[in-house]
CSV table of C-alpha atoms and ligand atoms in Angstrom, one decimal:
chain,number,residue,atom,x,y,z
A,1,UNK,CA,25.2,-220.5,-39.2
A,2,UNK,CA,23.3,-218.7,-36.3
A,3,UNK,CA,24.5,-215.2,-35.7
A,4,UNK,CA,25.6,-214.7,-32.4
A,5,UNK,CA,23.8,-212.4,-29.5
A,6,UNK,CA,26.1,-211.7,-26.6
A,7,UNK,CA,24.5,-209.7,-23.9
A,8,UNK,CA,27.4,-208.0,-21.4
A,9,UNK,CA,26.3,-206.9,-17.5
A,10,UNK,CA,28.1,-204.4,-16.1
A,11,UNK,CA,28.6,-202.4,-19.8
A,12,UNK,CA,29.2,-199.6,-17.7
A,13,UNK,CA,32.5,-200.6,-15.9
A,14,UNK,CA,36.0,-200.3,-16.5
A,15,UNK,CA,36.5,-203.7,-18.6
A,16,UNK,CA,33.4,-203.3,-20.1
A,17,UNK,CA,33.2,-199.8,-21.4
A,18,UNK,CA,36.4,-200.9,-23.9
A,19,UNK,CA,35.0,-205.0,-24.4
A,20,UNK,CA,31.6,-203.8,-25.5
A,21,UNK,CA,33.2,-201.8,-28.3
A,22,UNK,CA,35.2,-204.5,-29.3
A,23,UNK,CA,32.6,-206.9,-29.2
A,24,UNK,CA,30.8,-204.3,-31.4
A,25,UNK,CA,33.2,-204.8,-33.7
A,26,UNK,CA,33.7,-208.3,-33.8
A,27,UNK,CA,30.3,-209.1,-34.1
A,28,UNK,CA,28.2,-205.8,-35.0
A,29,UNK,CA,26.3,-203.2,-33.6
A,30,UNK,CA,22.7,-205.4,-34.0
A,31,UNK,CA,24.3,-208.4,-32.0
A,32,UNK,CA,25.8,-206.9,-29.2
A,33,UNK,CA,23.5,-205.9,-26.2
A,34,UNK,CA,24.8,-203.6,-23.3
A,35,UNK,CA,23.5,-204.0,-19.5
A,36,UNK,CA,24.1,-201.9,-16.7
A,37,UNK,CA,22.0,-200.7,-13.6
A,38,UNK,CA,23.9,-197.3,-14.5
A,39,UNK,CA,22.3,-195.2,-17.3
A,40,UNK,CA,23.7,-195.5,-20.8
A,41,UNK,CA,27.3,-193.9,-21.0
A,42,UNK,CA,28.3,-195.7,-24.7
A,43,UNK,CA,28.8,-194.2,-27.8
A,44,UNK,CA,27.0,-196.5,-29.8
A,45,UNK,CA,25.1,-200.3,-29.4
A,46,UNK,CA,22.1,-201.3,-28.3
A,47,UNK,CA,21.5,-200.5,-24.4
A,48,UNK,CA,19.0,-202.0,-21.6
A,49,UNK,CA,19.0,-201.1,-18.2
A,50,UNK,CA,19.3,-203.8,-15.8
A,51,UNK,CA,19.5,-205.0,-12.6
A,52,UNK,CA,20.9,-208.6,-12.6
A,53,UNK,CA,19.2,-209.5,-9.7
A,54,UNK,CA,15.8,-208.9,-11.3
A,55,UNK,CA,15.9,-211.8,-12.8
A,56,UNK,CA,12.4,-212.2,-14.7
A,57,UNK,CA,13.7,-208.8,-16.6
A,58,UNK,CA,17.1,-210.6,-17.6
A,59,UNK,CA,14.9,-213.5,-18.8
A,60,UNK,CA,12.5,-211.5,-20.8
A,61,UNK,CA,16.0,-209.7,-22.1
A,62,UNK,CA,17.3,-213.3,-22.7
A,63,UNK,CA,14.6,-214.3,-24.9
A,64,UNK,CA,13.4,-210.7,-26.5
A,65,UNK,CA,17.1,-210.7,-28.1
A,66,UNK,CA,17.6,-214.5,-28.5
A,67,UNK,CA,20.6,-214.3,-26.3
A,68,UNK,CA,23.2,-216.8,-27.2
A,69,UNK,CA,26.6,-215.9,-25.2
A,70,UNK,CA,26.7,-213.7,-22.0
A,71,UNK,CA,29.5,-211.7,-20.5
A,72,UNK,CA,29.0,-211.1,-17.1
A,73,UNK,CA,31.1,-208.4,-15.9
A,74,UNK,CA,28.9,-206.6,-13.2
A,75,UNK,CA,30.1,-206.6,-9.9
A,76,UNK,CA,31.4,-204.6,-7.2
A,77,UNK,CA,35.4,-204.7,-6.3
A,78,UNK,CA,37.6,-205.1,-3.8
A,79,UNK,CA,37.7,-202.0,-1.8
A,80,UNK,CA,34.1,-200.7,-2.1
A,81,UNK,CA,32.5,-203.8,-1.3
A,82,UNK,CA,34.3,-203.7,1.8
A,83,UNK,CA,32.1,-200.6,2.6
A,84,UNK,CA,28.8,-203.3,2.7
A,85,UNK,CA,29.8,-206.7,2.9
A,86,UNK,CA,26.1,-208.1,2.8
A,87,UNK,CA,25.0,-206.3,-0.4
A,88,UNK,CA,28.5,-206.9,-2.4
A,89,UNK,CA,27.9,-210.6,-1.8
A,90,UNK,CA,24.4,-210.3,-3.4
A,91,UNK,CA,25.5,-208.5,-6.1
A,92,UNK,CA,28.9,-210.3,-6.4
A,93,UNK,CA,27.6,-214.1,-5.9
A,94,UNK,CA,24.0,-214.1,-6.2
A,95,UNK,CA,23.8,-212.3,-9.0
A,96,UNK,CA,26.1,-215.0,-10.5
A,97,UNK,CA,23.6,-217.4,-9.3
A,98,UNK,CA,21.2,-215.9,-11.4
A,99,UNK,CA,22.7,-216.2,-14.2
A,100,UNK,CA,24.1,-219.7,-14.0
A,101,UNK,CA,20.5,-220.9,-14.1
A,102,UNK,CA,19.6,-218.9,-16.9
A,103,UNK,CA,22.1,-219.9,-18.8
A,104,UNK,CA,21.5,-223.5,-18.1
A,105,UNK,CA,17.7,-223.0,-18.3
A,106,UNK,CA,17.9,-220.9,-21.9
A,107,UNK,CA,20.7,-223.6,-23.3
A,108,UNK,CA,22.9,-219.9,-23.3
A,109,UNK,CA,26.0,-221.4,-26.0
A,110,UNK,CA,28.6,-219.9,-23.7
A,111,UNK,CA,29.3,-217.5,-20.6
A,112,UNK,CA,32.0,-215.4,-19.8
A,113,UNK,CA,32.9,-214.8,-15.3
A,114,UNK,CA,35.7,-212.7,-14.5
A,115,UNK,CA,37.7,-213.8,-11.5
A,116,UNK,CA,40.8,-212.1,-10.6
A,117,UNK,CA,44.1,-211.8,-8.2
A,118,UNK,CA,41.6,-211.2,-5.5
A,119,UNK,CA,40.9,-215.2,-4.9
A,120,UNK,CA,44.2,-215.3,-3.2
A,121,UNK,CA,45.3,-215.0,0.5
A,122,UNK,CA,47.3,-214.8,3.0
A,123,UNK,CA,47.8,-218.8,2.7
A,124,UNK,CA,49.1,-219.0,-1.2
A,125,UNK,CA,52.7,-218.2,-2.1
A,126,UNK,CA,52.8,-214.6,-3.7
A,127,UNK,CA,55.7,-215.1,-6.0
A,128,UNK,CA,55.2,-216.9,-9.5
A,129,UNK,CA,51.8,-218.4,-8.1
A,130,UNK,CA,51.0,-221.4,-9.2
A,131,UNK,CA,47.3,-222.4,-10.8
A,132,UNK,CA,45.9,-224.2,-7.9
A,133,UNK,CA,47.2,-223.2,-4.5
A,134,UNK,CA,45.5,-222.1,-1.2
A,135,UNK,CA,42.9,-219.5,-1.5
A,136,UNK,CA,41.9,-218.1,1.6
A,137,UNK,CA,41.0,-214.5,0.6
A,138,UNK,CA,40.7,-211.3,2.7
A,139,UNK,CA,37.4,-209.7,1.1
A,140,UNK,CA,34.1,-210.2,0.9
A,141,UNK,CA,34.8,-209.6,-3.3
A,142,UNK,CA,37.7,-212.1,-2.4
A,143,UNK,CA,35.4,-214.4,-1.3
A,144,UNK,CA,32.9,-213.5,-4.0
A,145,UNK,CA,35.0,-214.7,-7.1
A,146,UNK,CA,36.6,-218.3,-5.3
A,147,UNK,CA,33.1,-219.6,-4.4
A,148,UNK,CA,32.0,-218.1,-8.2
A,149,UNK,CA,34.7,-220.2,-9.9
A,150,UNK,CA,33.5,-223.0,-7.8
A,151,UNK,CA,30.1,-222.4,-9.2
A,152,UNK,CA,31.0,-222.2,-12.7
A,153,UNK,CA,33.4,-225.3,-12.1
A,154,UNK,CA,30.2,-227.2,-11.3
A,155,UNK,CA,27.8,-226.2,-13.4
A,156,UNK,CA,30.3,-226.5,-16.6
A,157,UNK,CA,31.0,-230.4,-15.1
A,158,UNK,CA,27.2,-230.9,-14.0
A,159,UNK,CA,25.7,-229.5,-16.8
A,160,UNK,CA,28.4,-229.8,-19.8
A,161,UNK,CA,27.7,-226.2,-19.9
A,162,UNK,CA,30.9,-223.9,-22.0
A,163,UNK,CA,32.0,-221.3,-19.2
A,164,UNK,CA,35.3,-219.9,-19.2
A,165,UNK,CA,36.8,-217.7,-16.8
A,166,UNK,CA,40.2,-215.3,-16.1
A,167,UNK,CA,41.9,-214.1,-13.0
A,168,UNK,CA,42.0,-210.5,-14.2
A,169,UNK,CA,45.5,-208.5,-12.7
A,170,UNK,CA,44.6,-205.1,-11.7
A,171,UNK,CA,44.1,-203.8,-15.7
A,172,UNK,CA,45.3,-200.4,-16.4
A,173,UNK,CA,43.3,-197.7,-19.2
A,174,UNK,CA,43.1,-194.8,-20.4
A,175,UNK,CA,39.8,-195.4,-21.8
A,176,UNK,CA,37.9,-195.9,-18.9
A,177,UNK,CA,38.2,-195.5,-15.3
A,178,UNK,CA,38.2,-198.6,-12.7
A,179,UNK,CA,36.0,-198.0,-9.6
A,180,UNK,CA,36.6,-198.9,-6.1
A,181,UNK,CA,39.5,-201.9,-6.5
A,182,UNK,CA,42.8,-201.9,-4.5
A,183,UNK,CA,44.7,-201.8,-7.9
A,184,UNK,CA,43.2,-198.0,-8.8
A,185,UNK,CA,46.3,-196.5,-7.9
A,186,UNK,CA,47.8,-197.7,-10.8
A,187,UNK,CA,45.2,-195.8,-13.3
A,188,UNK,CA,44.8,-192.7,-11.1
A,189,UNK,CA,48.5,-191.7,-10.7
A,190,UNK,CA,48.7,-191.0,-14.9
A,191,UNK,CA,45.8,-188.7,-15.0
A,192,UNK,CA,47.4,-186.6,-11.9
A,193,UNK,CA,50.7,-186.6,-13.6
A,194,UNK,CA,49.4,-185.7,-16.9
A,195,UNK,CA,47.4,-183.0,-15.3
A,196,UNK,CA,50.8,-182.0,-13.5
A,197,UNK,CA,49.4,-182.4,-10.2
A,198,UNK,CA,50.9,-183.8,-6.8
A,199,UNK,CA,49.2,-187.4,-6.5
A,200,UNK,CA,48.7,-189.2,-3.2
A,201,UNK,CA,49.0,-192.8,-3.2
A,202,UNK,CA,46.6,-194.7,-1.2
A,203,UNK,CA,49.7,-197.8,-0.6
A,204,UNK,CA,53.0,-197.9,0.8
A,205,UNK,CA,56.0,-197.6,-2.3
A,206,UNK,CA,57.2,-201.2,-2.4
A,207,UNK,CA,53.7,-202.5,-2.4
A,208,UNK,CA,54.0,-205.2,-5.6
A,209,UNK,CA,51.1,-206.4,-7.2
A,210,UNK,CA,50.4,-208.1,-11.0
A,211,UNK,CA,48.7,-205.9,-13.6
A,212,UNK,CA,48.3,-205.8,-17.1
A,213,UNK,CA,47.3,-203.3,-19.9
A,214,UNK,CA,43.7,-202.8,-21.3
A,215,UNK,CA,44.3,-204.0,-24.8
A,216,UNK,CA,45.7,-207.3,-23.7
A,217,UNK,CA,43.0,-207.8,-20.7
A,218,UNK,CA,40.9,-207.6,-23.9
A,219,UNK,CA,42.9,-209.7,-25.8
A,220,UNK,CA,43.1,-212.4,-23.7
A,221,UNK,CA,38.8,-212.2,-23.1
A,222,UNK,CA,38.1,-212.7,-26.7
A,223,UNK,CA,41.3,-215.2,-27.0
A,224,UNK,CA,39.9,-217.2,-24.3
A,225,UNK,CA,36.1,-217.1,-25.9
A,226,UNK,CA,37.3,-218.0,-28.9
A,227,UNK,CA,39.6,-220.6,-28.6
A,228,UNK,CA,38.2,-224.5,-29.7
A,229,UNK,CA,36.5,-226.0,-26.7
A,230,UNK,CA,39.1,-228.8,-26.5
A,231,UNK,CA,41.7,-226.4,-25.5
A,232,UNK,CA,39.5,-225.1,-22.4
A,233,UNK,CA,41.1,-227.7,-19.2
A,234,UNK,CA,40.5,-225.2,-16.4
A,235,UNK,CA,36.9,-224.0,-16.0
A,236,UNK,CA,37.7,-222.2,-13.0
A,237,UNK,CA,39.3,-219.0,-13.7
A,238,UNK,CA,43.0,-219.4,-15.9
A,239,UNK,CA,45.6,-217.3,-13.9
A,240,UNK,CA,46.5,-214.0,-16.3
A,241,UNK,CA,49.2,-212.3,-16.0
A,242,UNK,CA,51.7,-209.2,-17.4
A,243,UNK,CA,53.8,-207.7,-15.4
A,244,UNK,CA,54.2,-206.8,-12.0
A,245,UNK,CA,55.1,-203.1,-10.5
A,246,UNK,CA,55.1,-201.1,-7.3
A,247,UNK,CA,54.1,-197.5,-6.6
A,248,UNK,CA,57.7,-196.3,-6.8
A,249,UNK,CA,58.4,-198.3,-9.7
A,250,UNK,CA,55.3,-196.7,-11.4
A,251,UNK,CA,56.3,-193.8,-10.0
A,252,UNK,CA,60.1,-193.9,-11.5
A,253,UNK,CA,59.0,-194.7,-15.1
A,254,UNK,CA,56.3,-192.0,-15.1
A,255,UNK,CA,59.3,-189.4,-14.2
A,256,UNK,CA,61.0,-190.1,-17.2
A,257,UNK,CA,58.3,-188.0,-19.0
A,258,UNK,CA,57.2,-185.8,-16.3
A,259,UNK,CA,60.6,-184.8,-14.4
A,260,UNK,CA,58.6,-182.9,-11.7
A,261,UNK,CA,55.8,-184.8,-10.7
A,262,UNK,CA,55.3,-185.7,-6.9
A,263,UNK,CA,54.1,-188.5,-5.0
A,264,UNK,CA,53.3,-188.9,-1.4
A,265,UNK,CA,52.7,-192.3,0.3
A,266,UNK,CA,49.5,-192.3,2.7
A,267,UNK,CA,48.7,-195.9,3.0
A,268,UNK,CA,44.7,-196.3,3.8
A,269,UNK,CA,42.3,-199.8,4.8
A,270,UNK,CA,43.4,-201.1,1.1
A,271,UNK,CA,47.1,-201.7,2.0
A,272,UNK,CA,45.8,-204.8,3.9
A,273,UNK,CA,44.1,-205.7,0.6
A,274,UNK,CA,46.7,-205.8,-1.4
A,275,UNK,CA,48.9,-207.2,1.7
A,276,UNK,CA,46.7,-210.3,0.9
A,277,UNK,CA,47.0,-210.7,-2.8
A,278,UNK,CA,50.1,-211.8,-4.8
A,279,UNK,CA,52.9,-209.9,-6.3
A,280,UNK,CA,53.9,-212.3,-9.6
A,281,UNK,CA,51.5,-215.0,-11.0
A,282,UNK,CA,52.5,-217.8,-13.0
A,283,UNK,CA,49.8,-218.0,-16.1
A,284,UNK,CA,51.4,-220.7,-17.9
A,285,UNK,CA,48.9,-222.5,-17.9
A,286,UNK,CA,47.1,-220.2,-20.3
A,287,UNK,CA,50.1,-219.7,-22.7
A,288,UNK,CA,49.8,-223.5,-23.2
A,289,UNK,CA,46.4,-224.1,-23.1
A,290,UNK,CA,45.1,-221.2,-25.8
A,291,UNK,CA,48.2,-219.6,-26.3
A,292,UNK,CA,48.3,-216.2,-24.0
A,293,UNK,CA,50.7,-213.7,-24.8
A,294,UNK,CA,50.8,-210.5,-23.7
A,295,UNK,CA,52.0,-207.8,-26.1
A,296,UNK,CA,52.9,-204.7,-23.8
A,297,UNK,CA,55.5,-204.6,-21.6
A,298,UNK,CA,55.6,-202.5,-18.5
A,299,UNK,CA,57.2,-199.6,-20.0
A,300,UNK,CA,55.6,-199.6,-23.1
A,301,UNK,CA,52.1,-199.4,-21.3
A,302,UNK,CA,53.3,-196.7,-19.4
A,303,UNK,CA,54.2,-194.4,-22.8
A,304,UNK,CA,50.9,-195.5,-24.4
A,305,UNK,CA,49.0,-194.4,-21.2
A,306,UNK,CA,51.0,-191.0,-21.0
A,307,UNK,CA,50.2,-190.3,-25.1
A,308,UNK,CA,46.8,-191.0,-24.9
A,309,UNK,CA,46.1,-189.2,-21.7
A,310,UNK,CA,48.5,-186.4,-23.3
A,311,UNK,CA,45.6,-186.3,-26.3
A,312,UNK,CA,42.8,-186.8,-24.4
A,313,UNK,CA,43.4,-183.9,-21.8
A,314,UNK,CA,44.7,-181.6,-24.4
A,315,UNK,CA,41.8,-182.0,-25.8
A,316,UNK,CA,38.9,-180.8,-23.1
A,317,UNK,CA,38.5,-178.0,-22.6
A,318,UNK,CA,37.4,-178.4,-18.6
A,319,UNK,CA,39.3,-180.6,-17.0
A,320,UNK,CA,37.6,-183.7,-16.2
A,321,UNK,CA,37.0,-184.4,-12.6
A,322,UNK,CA,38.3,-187.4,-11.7
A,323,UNK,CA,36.1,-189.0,-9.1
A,324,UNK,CA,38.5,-190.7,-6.8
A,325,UNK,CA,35.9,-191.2,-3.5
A,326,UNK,CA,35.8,-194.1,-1.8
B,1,AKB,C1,40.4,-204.7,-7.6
B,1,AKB,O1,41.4,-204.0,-7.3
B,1,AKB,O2,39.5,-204.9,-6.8
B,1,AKB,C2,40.3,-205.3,-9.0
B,1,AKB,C3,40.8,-206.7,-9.1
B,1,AKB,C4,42.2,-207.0,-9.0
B,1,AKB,O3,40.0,-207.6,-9.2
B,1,AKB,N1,41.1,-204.4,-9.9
């Protein structure tokens, strides 16, 4: 049986600081081959730099490692590719370009495109959304990931090649920080309460969006890659979901370990953003197709989150500077 050789873009991010290691793990240090335009900030694997628009680099990377399954996670997100609209599409959607042709052109096995809550718009229902609604998003990200799963739609029909797909929920860590999405709020307010410092929150209280916890955003990834090829029916981008919270609710559970932490509401340009997106999402489709299942709940991601960060903190000696700029 061939060993496989996955290569990862974007290592460096939030999703794939925590799926590199398990991939690692599933498949060993040799096989596993990190990418980022960043420098190296793992523990351990193999590491390239690398710009995925260069694409005569990826290729020579491609074929120096005889690549066999690619997870493309590089991208920029919702709220800081609003700063530049014109280089987060290149990034975002011709990067995926690229790669769609390599695959095809190297006979890659299978490829891995994150897609996410931020298809949606103003135009599709925001409660229990269904699989296939209206997408009519507000961002150039937005805009990004619906014409990406059209992309991989057609080149998995066109080309019978095996892409699979999830629209990620904001995804919530301890182990890694996101960068730049409308969902941030959601990671950021546990390190200021565990620091025991006054947090500002960049949307109004009652803003509701879907999220999910790290371990099962990983889950699902390697569930979904895994799963027999006769259970993939939706190329596209399967809805995902967890749960669904807003500030305050955050907020309110957080108190229940930290009894004087304070929040203040100053609603900024992502507000709008997350105006656009969906509060519940119906990801049935997924539980029958390859047999999703989440396994935290709200509250129990919110007590793993406050013991790691508990450890972690406790643990360093400076405090870490949480880079929070936009
Ligand atoms: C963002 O907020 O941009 C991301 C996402 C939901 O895709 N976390």
């Amino acid at each position: 049986m061939q060993t496989e050789k996955i290569l990862i873009t974007g290592s460096n991010g939030q999703i794939g600081t925590v799926l590199s290691d398990r991939l690692i793990d599933i498949f060993g240090l040799d096989n596993v081959i990190l990418t980022d335009i960043a420098p190296n900030n793992h523990r351990r694997g193999i590491y390239e730099k690398l710009d995925i628009l260069n694409t005569a680099h990826f290729q020579e990377l491609i074929g120096d490692y005889k690549i066999t399954q690619i997870y493309h996670l590089a991208s920029l997100l919702s709220a800081s590719g609003e700063k530049n609209p014109m280089r987060t599409w290149d990034i975002n959607f011709n990067g995926l370009l690229n790669i769609l042709e390599l695959v095809r052109k190297n006979n890659i096995k299978k490829l891995f495109f994150p897609s996410s809550i931020a298809v949606f718009g103003d135009t599709t229902p925001k409660v229990n959304t269904p699989q296939d609604v209206p997408l009519l998003p507000d961002t150039v990200y937005g805009i990004g990931k619906v014409a990406g799963e059209l992309w991989i739609n057609y080149y998995a029909n066109r080309y019978g090649l095996d892409i699979r797909s999830l629209r990620y929920p904001g995804i919530i860590s301890h182990e890694s920080m996101p960068g730049g999405g409308t969902t941030d709020y959601a990671v950021e307010i546990f390190h200021y309460a565990v620091k025991k410092e006054k947090y500002t929150c960049f949307l109004k209280e009652d803003t509701v969006m879907p999220m999910m916890y790290m371990e099962d955003a990983i889950n699902a990834t390697i569930q979904l890659m895994q799963a027999p090829v006769e259970n993939i029916k939706i190329r596209y981008g399967y809805n995902l979901g967890a749960f669904s919270f807003s500030p305050k609710e955050i907020y309110n559970e957080i108190l229940k370990y930290f009894p004087n932490f304070e929040i203040e509401y100053k609603p900024d340009f992502r507000q709008q953003i997350a105006d656009s997106w969906v509060k519940r999402i119906d990801d049935s489709k997924a539980r029958l197709d390859w047999g999703w299942k989440e396994k935290y709940s709200f509250e129990e991601m919110v007590a793993d989150m406050i013991l790691n960060l508990r450890k972690r903190y406790s643990k360093e000696t400076d405090t870490e500077k949480i880079d929070l700029v936009y």
